Coordinates of C-alpha atoms in Angstrom, one line a residue:
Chain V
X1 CA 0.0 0.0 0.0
X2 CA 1.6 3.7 -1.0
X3 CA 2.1 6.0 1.9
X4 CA -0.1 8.7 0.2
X5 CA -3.3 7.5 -1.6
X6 CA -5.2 10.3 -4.0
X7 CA -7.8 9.8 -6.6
X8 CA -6.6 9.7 -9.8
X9 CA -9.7 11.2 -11.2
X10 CA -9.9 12.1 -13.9
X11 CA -12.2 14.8 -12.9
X12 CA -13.7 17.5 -14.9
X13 CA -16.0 20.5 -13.8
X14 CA -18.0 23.2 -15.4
X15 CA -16.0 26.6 -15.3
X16 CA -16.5 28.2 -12.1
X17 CA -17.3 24.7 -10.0
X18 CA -15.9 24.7 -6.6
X19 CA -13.3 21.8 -6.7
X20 CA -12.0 19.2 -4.2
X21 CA -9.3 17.2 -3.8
X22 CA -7.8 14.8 -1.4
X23 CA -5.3 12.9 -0.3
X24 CA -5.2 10.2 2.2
X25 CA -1.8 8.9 4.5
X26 CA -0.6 6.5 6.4
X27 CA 3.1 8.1 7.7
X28 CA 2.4 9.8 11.5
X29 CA 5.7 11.2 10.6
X30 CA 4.5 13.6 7.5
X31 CA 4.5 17.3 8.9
X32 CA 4.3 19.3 5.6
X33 CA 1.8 18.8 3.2
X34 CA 2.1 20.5 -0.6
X35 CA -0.1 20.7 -3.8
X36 CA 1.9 20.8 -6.7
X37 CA 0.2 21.5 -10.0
X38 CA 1.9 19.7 -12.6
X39 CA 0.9 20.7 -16.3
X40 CA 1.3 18.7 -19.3
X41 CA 5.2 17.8 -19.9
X42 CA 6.1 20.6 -17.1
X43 CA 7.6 20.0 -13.7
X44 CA 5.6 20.3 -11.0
X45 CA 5.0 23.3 -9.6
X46 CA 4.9 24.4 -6.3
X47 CA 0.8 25.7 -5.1
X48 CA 0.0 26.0 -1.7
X49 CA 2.5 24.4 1.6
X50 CA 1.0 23.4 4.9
X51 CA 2.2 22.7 8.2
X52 CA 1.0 20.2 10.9
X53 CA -2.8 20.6 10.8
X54 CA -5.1 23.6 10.2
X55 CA -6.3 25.5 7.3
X56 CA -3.9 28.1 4.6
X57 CA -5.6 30.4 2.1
X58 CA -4.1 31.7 -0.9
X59 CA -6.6 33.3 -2.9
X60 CA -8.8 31.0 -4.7
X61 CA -7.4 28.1 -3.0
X62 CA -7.4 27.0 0.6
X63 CA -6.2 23.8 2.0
X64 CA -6.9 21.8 4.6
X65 CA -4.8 19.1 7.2
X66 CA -6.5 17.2 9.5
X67 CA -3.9 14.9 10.8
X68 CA -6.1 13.0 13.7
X69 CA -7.6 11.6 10.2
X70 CA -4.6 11.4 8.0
X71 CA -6.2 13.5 5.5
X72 CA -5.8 16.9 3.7
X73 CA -7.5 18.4 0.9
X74 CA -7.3 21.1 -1.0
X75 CA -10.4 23.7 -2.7
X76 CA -10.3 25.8 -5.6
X77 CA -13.2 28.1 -6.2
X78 CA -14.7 29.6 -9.1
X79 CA -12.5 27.3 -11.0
X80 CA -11.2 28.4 -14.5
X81 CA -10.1 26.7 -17.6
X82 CA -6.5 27.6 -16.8
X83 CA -7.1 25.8 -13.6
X84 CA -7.2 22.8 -15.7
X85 CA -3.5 20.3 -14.9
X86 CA -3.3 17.2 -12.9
X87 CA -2.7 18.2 -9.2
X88 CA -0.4 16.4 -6.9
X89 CA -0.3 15.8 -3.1
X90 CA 3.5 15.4 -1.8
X91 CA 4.0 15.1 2.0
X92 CA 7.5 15.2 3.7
X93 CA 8.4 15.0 7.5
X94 CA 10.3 17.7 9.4
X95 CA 13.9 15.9 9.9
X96 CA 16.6 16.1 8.0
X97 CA 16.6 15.8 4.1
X98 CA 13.0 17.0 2.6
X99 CA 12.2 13.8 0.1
X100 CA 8.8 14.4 -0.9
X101 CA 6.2 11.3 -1.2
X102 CA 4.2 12.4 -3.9
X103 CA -0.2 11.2 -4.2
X104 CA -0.6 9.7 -7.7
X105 CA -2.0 13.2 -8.8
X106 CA -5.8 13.8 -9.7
X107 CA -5.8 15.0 -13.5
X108 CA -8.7 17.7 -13.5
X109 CA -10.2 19.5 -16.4
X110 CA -12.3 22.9 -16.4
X111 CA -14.9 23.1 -18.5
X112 CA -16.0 26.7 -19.9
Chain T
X1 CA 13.2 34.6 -11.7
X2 CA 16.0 32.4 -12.5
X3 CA 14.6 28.8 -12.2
X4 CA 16.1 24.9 -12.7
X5 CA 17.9 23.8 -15.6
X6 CA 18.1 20.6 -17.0
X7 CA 19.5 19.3 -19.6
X8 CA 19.0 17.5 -22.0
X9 CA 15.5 18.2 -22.5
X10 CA 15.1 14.9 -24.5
X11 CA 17.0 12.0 -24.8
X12 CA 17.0 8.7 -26.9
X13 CA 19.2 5.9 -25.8
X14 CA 19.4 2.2 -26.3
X15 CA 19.4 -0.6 -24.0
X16 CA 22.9 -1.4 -22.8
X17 CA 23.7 2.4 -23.1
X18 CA 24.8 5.1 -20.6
X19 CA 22.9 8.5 -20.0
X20 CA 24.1 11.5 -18.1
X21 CA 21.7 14.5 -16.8
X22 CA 22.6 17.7 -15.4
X23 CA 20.6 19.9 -13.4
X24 CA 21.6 23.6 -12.8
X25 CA 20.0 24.3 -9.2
X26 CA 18.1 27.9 -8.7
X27 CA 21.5 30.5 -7.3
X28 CA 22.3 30.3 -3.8
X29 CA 20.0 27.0 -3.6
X30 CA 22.7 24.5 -2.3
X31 CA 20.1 21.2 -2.1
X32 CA 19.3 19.5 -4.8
X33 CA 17.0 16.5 -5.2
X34 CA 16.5 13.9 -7.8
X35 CA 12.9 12.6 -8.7
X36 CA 11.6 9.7 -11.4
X37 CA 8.5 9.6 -12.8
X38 CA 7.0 7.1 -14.9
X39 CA 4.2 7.1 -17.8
X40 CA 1.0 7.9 -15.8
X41 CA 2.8 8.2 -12.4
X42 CA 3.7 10.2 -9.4
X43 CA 7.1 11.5 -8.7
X44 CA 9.2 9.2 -7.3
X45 CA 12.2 10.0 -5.0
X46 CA 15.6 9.1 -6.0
X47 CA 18.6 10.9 -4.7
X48 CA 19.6 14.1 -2.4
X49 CA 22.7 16.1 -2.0
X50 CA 23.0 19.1 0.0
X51 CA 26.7 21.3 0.4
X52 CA 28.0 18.5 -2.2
X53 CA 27.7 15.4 -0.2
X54 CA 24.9 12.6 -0.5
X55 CA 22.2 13.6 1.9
X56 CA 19.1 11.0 1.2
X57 CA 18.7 7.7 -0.6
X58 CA 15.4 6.3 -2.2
X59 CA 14.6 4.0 -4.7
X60 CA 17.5 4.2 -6.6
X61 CA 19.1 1.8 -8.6
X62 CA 22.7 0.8 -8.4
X63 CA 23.2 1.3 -12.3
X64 CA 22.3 5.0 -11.5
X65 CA 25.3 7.1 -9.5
X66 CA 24.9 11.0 -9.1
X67 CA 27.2 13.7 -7.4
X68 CA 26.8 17.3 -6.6
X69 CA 29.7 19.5 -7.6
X70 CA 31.7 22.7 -6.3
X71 CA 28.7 25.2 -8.3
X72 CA 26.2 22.8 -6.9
X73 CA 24.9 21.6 -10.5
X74 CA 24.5 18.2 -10.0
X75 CA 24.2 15.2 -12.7
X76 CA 22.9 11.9 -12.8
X77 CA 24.5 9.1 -14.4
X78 CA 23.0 6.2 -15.8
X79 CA 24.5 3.0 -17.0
X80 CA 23.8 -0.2 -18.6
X81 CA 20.0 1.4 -19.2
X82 CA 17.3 -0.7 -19.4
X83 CA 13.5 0.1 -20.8
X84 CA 12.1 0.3 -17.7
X85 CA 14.7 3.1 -17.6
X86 CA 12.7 5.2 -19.7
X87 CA 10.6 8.0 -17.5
X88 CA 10.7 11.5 -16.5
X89 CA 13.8 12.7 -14.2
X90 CA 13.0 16.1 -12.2
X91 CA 15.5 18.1 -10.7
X92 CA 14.2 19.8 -8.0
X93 CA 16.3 22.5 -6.0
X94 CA 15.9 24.2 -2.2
X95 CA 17.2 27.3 -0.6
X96 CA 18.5 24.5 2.5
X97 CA 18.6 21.3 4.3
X98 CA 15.3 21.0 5.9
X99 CA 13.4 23.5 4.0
X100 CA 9.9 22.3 2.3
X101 CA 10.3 24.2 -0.9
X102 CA 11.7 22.7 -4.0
X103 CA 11.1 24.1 -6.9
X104 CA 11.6 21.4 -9.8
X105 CA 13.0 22.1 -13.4
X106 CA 11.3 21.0 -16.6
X107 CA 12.7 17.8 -16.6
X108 CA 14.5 15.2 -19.0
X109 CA 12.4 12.8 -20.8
X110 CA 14.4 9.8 -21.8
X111 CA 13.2 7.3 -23.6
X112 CA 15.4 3.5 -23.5
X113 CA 14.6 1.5 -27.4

């Protein structure tokens, strides 16, 4: 069983749809939690960082910890066609060299 | 902003060849880490260096040796490749040991026939 379980989708929406996506984990150890957006033949790149639990806003986007369930999400709202790329959960702990383990990715398409 | 560098972008090797990749870290980023990822799959973890010496170890095979030099570019070398070889290596770099940001180049897409 992976250490970080996510949806692969795919998943599309109608332009302006509020989006969610999660990731589930198994490693007590994980302290920060990323969303990468990764677009066709690009690197990832990096959205929105979290650390321990709570909640981060940036904009359109917010996401979530909740580390008493091992889960985090993250919510785009009034999503747009440019919001369309395959978003990736990565976790790492807080020791030491930062290896992230990366969620399969959720591949997520706007619709206008 | 100045960002990663990789290079090659693309690269076409046989099976039974060697491959070399270089990755040009962001300046004054002196950690560099190396991810694979496969057709249709997440990033997977490979190798870390930070001030020039081996810092991590993942899922790295022992065909594949890297180093990190004096103007922390690193490079990846790859021997005796096979076509399970053939994938997407990021280069991601960070402003220290320890910090959560890594900001990953474009990557190099080699292909094993």
């Amino acid at each position: 069983q992976k250490e970080v379980e996510q949806d692969p989708g795919p998943l599309s929406v109608p332009e302006g749809a509020i989006v969610s996506l999660n990731c589930t984990y198994s490693n007590s150890a994980f302290q920060y939690f990323m969303w990468y957006r990764q677009y066709s033949r690009k690197g990832p790149e990096l959205l929105m960082y979290t650390y321990s639990s709570g909640n981060k806003e940036d904009g359109r986007f917010t996401a979530q910890v909740d580390k008493s369930s091992k889960y985090i999400s993250l919510f785009i709202r009034d999503s747009q066609p440019s919001d369309s790329a395959t978003y990736l959960c990565a976790m790492s702990g807080d020791q030491g060299a930062q290896k992230l383990v990366f969620g399969q990715g959720t591949r997520l398409t706007i619709n206008p | 902003a100045a960002g990663v560098i990789q290079s090659p972008r693309h690269l076409i090797k046989e099976k039974r060849e060697t491959a070399t990749l270089k990755c040009y870290p962001i300046p004054r980023h002196d950690t560099v880490y190396w991810y694979q990822q496969g057709p249709g799959q997440d990033p997977q973890f490979l190798i870390s260096f930070y001030e020039k010496m081996q810092s991590d170890k993942g899922s790295i095979p022992d065909r594949f040796s890297a180093q990190q030099f004096s103007d922390y570019h690193s490079e990846l070398n790859m021997s005796s490749l096979e076509l399970g070889d053939s994938a997407l290596y990021f280069c991601a770099s960070s402003p220290g040991f320890g910090s959560y940001e890594q900001y990953f180049g474009p990557g190099t897409r080699l292909t094993v026939t």
